[in-house]
Short mmCIF file of C-alpha atoms in Angstrom, two decimals:
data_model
loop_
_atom_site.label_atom_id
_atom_site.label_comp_id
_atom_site.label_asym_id
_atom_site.label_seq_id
_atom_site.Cartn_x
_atom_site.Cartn_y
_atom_site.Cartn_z
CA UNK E 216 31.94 -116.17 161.97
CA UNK E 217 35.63 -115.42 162.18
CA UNK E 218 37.15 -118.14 164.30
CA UNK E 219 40.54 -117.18 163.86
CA UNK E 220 39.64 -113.54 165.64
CA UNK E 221 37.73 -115.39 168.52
CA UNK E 222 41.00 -117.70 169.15
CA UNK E 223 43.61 -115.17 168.67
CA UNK E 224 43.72 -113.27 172.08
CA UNK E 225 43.39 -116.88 174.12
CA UNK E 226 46.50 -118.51 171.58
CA UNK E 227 48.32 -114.93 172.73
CA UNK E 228 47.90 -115.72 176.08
CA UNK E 229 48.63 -119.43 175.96
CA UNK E 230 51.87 -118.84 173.70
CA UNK E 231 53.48 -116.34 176.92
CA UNK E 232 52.55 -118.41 179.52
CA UNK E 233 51.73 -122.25 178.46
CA UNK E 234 48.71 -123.84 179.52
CA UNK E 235 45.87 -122.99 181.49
CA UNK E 236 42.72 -124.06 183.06
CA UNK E 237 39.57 -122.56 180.71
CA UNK E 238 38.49 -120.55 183.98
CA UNK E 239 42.24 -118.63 184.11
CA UNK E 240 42.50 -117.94 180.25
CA UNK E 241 38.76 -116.78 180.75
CA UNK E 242 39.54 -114.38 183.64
CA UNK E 243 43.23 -113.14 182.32
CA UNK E 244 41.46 -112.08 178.87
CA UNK E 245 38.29 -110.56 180.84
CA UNK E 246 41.40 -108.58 183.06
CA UNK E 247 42.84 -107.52 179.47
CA UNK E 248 40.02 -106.11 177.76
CA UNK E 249 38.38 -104.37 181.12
CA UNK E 250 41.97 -102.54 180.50
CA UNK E 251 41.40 -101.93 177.21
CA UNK E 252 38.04 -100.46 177.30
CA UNK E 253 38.67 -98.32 180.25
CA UNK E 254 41.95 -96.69 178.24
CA UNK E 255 40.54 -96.82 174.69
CA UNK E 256 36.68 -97.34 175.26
CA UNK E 257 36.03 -100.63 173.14
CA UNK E 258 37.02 -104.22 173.64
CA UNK E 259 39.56 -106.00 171.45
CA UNK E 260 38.04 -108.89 171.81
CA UNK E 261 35.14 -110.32 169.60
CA UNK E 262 32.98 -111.85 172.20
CA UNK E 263 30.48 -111.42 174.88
CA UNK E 264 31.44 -112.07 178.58
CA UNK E 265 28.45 -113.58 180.54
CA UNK E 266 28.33 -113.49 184.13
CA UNK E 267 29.13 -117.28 185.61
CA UNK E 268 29.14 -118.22 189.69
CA UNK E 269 32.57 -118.70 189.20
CA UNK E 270 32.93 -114.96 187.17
CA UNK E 271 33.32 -113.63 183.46
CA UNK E 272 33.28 -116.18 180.67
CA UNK E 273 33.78 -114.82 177.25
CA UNK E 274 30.94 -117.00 175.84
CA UNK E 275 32.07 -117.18 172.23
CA UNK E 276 35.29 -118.70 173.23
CA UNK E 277 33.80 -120.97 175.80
CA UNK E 278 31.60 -122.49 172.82
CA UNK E 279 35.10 -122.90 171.01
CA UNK E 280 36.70 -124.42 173.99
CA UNK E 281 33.41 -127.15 174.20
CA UNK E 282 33.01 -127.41 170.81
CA UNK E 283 36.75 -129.33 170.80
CA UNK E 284 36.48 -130.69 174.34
CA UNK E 285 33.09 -132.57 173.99
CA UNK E 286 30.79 -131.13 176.12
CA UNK E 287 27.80 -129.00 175.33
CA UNK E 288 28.35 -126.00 172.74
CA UNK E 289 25.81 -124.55 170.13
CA UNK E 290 25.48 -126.23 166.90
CA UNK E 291 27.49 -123.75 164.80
CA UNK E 292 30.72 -124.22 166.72
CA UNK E 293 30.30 -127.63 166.05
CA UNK E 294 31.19 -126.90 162.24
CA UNK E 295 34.26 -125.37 162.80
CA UNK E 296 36.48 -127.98 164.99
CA UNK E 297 39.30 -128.43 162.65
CA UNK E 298 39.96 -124.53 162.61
CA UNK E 299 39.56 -124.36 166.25
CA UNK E 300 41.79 -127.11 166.60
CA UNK E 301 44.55 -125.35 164.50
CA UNK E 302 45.09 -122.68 167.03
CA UNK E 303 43.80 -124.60 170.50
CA UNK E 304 43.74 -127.62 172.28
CA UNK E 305 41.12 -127.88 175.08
CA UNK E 306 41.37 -131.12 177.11
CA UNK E 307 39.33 -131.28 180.14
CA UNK E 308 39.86 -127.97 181.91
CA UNK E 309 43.40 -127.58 180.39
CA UNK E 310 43.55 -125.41 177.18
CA UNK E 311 47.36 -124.77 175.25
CA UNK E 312 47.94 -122.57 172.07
CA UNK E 313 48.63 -124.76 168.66
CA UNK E 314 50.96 -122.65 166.64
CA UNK E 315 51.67 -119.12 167.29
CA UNK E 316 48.80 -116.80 167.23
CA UNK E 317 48.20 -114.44 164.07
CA UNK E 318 49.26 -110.61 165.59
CA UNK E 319 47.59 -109.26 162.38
CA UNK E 320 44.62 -110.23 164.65
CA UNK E 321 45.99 -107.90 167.51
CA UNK E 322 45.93 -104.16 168.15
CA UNK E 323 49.17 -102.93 169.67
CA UNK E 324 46.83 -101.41 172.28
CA UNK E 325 45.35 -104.99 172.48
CA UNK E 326 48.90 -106.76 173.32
CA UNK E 327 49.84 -103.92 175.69
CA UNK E 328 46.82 -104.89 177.66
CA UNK E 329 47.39 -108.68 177.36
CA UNK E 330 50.41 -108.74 178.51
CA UNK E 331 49.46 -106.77 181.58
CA UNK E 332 46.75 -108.83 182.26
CA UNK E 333 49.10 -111.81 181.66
CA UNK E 334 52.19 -110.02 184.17
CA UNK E 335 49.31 -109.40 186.78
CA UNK E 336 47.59 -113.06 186.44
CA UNK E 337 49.25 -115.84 184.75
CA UNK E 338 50.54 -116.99 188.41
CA UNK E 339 47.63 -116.90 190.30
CA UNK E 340 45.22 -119.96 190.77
CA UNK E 341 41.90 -120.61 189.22
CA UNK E 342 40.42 -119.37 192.55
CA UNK E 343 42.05 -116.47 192.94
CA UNK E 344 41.03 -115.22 189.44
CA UNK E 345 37.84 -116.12 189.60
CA UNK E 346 37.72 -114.44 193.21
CA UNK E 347 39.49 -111.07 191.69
CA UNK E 348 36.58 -111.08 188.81
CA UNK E 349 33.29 -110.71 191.03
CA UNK E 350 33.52 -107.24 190.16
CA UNK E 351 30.91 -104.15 190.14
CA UNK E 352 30.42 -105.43 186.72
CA UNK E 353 29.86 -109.03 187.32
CA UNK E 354 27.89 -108.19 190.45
CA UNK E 355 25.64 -106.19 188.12
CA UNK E 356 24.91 -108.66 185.49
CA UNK E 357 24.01 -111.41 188.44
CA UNK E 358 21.95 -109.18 190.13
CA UNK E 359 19.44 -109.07 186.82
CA UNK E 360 19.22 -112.72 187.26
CA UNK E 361 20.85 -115.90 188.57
CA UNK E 362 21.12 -117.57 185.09
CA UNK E 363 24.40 -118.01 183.87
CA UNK E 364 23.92 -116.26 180.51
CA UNK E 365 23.62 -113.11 181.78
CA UNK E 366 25.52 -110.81 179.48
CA UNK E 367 28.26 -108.48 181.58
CA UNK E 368 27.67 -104.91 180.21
CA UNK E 369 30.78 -103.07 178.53
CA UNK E 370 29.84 -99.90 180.46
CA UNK E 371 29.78 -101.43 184.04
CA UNK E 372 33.14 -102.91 183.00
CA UNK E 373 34.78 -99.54 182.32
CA UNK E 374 33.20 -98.18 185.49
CA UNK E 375 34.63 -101.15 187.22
CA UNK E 376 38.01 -100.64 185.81
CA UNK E 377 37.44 -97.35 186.65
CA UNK E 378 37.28 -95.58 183.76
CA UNK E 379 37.00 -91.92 183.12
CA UNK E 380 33.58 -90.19 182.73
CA UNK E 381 34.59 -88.68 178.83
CA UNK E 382 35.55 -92.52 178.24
CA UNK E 383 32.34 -93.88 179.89
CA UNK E 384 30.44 -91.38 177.88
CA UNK E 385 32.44 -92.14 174.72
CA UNK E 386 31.04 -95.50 175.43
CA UNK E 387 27.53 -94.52 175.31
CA UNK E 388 27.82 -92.20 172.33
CA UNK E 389 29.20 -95.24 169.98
CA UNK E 390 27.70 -98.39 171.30
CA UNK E 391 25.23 -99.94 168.59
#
């Protein structure tokens, strides 16, 4: 598992606008990469959002986040807490960047849409994100069930970002 890509768009984020509560870095990085795959048709991100009552978490981070924090995280993430610790701290809600982030890690097309995301969000509350993320996409993935591991499909996020159709069917064509 490569930590150091899973951390690298959340240390971004918390190096441009210091620290945030897990649930805003969670929806400014679901903002960025709903940009990124409706303009280039893939995430940059390596994770899997999930659809939450309170919106998108990208789950792999989340397990980072807990897996420093103390509360529940799978059993792998658990092995790698001095890593994550290099390039996060998560205390409580609060999360802050430890170092600067690796941009070998980041796309150009990647930064261009985290620092739109982060122009767009980094002001607004907890609420408001997480208000501004029950999207089409969201709604979709809690409509298949109420459990909170729902996974938030990359095609209903382009359509929600309102992607084009050759982009939405680029989608299709290359997804595993």
């Amino acid at each position: 598992m490569d930590i150091k890509a899973i951390l690298t768009p959340a240390q971004y984020v918390l190096s441009k606008c210091g620290p945030k509560t897990k649930m805003q870095l969670a929806k400014i990085l679901y903002f960025a990469d709903k940009e990124h795959i409706s303009i280039y048709g893939r995430q940059f991100t390596d994770d899997v959002y999930c659809a939450m009552p309170k919106g998108p978490v990208p789950s792999k981070l989340n397990d980072c986040l807990n897996a420093v924090s103390g509360n529940n995280c799978l059993r792998e993430f658990l092995n790698y807490r001095d890593e994550i610790n290099k390039h996060v701290k998560c205390t409580g809600i609060w999360v802050s960047h430890q170092g600067a982030p690796d941009l070998d890690y980041l796309s150009k097309s990647a930064i261009k849409c985290l620092d739109a995301a982060i122009s767009l969000n980094a002001h607004k509350s907890a609420d408001e994100l997480s208000e501004q993320s029950h999207d089409s996409a969201w709604e979709a993935a809690r409509k298949k069930s109420t459990k909170n591991n729902n996974p938030i499909d990359v095609i209903e996020m382009a359509k929600a970002a309102n992607a084009s159709q050759g982009t939405i069917k680029y989608i299709e064509e290359t997804l595993p």
